[in-house]
PDB file of C-alpha atoms in Angstrom:
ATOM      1  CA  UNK A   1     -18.217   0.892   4.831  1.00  0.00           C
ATOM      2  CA  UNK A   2     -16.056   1.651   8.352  1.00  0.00           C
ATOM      3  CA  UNK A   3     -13.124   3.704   7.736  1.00  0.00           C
ATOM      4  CA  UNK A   4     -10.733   3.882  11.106  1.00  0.00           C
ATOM      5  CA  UNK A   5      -7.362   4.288  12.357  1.00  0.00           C
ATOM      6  CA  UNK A   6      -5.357   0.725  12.456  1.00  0.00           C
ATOM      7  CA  UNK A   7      -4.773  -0.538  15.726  1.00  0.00           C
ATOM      8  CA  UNK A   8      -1.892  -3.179  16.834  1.00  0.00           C
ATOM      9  CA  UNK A   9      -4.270  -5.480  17.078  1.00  0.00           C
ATOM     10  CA  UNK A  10      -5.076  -5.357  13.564  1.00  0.00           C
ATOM     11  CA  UNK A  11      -2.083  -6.866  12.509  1.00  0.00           C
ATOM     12  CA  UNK A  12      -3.174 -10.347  11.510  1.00  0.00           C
ATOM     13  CA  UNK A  13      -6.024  -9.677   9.894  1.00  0.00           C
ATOM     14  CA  UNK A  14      -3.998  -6.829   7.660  1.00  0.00           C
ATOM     15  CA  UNK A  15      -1.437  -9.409   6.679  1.00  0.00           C
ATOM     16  CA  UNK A  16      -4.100 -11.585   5.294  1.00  0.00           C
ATOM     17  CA  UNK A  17      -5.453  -8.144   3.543  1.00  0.00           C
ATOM     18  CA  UNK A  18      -1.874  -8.531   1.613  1.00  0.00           C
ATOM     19  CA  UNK A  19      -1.374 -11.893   1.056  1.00  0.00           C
ATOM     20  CA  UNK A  20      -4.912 -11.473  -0.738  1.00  0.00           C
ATOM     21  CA  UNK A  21      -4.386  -8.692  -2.098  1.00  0.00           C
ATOM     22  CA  UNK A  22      -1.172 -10.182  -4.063  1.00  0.00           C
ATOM     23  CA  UNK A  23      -2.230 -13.237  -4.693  1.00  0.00           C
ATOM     24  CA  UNK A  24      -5.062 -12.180  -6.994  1.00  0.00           C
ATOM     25  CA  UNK A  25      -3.142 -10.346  -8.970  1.00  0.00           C
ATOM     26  CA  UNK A  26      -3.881 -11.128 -12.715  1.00  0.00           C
ATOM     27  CA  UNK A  27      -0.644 -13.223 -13.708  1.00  0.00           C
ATOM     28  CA  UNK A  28      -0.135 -11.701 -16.673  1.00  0.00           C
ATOM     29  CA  UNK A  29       1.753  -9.203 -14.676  1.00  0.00           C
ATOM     30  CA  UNK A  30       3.225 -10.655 -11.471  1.00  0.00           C
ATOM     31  CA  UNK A  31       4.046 -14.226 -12.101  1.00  0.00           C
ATOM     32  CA  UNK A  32       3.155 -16.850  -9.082  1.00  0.00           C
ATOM     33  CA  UNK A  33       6.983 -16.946  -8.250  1.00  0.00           C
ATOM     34  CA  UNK A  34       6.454 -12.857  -7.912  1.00  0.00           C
ATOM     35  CA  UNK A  35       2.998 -13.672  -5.880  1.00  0.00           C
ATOM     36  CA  UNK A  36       5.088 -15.764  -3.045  1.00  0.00           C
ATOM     37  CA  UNK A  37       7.795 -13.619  -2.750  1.00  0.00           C
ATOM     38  CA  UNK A  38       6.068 -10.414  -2.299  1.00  0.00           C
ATOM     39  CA  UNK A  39       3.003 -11.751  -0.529  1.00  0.00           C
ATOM     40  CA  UNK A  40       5.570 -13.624   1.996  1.00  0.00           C
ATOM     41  CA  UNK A  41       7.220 -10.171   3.219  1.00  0.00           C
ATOM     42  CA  UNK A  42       4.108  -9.699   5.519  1.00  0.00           C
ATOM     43  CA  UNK A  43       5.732 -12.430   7.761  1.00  0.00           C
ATOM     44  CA  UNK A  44       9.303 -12.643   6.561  1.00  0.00           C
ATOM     45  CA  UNK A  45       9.884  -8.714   6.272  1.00  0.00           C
ATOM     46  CA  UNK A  46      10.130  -6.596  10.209  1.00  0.00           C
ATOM     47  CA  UNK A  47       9.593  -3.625   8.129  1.00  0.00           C
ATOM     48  CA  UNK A  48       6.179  -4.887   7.646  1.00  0.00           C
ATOM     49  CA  UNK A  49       5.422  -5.167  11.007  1.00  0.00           C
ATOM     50  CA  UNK A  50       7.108  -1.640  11.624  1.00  0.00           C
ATOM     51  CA  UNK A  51       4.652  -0.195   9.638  1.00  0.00           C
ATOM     52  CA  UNK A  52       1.831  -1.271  11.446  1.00  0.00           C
ATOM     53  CA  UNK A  53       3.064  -0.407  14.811  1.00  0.00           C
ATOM     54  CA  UNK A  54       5.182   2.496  14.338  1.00  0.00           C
ATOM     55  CA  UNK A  55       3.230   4.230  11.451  1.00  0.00           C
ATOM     56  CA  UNK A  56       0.153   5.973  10.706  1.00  0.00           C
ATOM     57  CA  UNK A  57      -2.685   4.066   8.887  1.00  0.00           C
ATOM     58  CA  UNK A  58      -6.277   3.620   8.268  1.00  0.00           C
ATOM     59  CA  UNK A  59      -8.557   0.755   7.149  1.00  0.00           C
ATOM     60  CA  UNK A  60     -11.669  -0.049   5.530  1.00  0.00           C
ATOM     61  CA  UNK A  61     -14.252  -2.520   7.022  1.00  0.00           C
ATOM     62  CA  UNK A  62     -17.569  -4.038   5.037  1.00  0.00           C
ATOM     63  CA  UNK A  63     -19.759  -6.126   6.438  1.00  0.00           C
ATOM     64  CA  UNK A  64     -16.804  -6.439   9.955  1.00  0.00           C
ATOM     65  CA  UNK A  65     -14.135  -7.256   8.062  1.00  0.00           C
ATOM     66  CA  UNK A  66     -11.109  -5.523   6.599  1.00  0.00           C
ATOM     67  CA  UNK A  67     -10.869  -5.041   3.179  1.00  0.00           C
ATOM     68  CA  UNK A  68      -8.367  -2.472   2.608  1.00  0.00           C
ATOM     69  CA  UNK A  69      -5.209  -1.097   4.462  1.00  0.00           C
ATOM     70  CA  UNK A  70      -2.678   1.852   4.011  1.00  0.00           C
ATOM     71  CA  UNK A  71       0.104   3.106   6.097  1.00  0.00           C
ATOM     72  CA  UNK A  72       2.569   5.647   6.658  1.00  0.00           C
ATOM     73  CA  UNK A  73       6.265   4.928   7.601  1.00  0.00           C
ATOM     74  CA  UNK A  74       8.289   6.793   7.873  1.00  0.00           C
ATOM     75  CA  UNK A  75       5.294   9.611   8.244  1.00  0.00           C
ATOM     76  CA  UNK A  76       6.444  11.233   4.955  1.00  0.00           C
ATOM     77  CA  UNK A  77       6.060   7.939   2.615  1.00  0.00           C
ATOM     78  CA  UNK A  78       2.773   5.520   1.705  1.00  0.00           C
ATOM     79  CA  UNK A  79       4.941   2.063   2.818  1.00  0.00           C
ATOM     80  CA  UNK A  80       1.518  -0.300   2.510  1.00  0.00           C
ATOM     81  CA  UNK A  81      -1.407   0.579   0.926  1.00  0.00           C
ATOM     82  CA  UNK A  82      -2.976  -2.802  -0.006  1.00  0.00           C
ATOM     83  CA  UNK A  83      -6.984  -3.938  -0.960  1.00  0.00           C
ATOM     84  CA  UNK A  84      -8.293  -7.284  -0.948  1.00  0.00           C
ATOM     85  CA  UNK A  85      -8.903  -8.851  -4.390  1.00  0.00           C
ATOM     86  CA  UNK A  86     -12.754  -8.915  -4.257  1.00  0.00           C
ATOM     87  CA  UNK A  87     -12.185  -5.064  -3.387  1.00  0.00           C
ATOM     88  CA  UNK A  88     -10.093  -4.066  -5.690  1.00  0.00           C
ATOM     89  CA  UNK A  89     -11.307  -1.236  -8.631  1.00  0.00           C
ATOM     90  CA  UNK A  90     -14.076   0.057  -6.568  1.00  0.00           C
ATOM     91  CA  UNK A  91     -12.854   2.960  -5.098  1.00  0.00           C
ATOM     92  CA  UNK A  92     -11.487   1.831  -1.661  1.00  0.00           C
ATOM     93  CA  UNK A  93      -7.977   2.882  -2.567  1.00  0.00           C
ATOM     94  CA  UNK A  94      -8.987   5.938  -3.508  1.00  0.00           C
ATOM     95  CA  UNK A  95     -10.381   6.609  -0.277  1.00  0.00           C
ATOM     96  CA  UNK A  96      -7.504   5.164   1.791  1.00  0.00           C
ATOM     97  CA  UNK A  97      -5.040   7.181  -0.871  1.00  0.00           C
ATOM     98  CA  UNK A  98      -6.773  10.839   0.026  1.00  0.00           C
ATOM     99  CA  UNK A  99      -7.252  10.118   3.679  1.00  0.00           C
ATOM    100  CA  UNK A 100      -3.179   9.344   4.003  1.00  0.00           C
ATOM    101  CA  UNK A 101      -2.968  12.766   2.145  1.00  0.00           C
ATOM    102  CA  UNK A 102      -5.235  14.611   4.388  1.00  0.00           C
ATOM    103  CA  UNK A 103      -3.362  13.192   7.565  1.00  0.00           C
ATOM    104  CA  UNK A 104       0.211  14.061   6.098  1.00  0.00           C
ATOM    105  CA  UNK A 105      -0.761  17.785   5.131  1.00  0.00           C
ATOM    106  CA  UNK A 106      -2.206  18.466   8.794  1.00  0.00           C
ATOM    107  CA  UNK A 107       0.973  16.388   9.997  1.00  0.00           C
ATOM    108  CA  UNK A 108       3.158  19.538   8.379  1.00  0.00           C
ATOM    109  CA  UNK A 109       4.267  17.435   5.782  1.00  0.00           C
ATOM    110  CA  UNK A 110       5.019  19.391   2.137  1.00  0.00           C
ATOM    111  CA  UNK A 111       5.429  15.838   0.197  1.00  0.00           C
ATOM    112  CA  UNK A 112       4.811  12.110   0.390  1.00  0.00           C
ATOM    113  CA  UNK A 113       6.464   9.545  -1.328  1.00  0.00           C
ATOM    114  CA  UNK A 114       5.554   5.428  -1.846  1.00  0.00           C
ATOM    115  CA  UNK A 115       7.236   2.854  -4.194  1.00  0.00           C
ATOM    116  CA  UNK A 116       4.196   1.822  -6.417  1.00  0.00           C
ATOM    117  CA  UNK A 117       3.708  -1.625  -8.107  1.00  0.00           C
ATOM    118  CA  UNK A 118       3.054  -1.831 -11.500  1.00  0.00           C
ATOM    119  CA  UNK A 119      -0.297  -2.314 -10.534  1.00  0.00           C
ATOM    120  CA  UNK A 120      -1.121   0.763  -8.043  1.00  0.00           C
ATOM    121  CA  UNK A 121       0.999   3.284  -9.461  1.00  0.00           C
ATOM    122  CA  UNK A 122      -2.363   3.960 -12.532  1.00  0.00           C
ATOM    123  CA  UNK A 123      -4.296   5.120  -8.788  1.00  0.00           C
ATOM    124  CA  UNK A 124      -1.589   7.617  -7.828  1.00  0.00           C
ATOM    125  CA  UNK A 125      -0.979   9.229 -11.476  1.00  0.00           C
ATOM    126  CA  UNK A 126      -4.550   9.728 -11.188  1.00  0.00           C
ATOM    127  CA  UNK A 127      -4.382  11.225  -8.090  1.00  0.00           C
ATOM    128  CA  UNK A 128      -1.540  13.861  -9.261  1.00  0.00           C
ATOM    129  CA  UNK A 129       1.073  11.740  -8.186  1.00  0.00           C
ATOM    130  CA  UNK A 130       4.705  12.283 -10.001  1.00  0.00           C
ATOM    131  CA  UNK A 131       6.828   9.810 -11.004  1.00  0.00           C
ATOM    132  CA  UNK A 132      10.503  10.150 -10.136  1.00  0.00           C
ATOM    133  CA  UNK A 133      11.886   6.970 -11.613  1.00  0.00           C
ATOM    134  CA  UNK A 134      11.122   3.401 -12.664  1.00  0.00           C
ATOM    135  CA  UNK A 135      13.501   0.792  -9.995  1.00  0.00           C
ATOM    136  CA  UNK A 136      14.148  -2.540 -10.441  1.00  0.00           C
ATOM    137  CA  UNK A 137      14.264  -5.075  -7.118  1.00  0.00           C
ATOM    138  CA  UNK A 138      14.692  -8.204  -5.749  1.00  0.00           C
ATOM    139  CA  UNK A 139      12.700  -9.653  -3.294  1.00  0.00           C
ATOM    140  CA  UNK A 140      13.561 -13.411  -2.187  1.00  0.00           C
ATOM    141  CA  UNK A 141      15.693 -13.445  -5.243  1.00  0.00           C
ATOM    142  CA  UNK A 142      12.821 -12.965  -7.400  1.00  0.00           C
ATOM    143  CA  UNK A 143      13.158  -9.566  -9.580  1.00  0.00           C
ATOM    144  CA  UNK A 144      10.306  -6.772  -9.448  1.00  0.00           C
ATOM    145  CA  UNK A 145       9.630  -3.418 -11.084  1.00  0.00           C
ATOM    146  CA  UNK A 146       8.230  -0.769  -9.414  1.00  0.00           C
ATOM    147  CA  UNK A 147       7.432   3.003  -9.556  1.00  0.00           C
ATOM    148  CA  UNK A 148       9.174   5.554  -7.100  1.00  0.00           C
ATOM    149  CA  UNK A 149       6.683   8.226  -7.147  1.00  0.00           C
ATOM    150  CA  UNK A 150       6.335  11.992  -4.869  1.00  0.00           C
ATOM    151  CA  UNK A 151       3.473  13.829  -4.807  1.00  0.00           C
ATOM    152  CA  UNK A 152       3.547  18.002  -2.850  1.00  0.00           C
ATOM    153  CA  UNK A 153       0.148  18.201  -0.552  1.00  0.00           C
ATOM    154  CA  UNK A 154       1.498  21.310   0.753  1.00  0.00           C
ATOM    155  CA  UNK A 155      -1.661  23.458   1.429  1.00  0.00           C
ATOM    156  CA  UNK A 156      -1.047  27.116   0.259  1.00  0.00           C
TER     157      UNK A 156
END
């Protein structure tokens, strides 16, 4: 396993990452109507693409290719943090979740904040992640849940 900072040129292959990602998703949770809407905001949403090449990220590579992304953007909030199905409950997120950490705290920042799915958000209460508030939104008319959640790195 590769870990490395995300490059522009990754772009492609990390919106593949997230269509994968979401589309594996058991169904019992996100319906396929919540599957295409979400996993269609990698080329219908410019905040995706923001995130890429105005944020902060790292990736995971096995075997040359990418199997896990996370970003920053702004630098004070997780905005993507995404692992291919195949990867998923192994660890890479974990990996991704405390490198992001590390980077913010020698950035100067004293918090970070991300809007967790319903699946994800387990990985950051784990990680000593708080959660604020439960949202509701709608994405391509479709309605989601999701987890606001803050979490001080402040180094004393």
């Amino acid at each position: 396993m590769n870990l490395r900072q995300i490059k522009v040129e990754d772009q492609l292959e990390l919106k593949k990452v997230y269509f994968d990602s979401i589309q594996s998703l058991d169904e019992k949770i996100y319906s396929k109507e919540q599957k295409m809407a979400w996993s269609s905001q990698a080329w219908k949403n410019p905040n995706f693409d923001k995130s890429i090449t105005q944020g902060k990220g790292w990736l995971l590579i096995e075997q040359g290719i990418i199997i896990a992304f996370a970003t920053r953007f702004p630098l004070n909030r997780i905005s993507l943090f995404y692992c291919k199905g195949n990867f998923q409950r192994k660890g890479y997120g974990s990996i991704l979740l405390h490198k992001l950490e590390d980077e913010a705290s020698k950035d100067g920042l004293d918090t970070l904040s991300t809007e967790a799915s319903l699946i994800s958000y387990t990985l950051f209460l784990k990680n000593e992640w708080e959660i604020i508030r439960k949202e509701k939104v709608t994405i391509n008319n479709i309605f989601f849940e999701r987890y606001k959640m803050i979490k001080n790195i402040r180094i004393n």
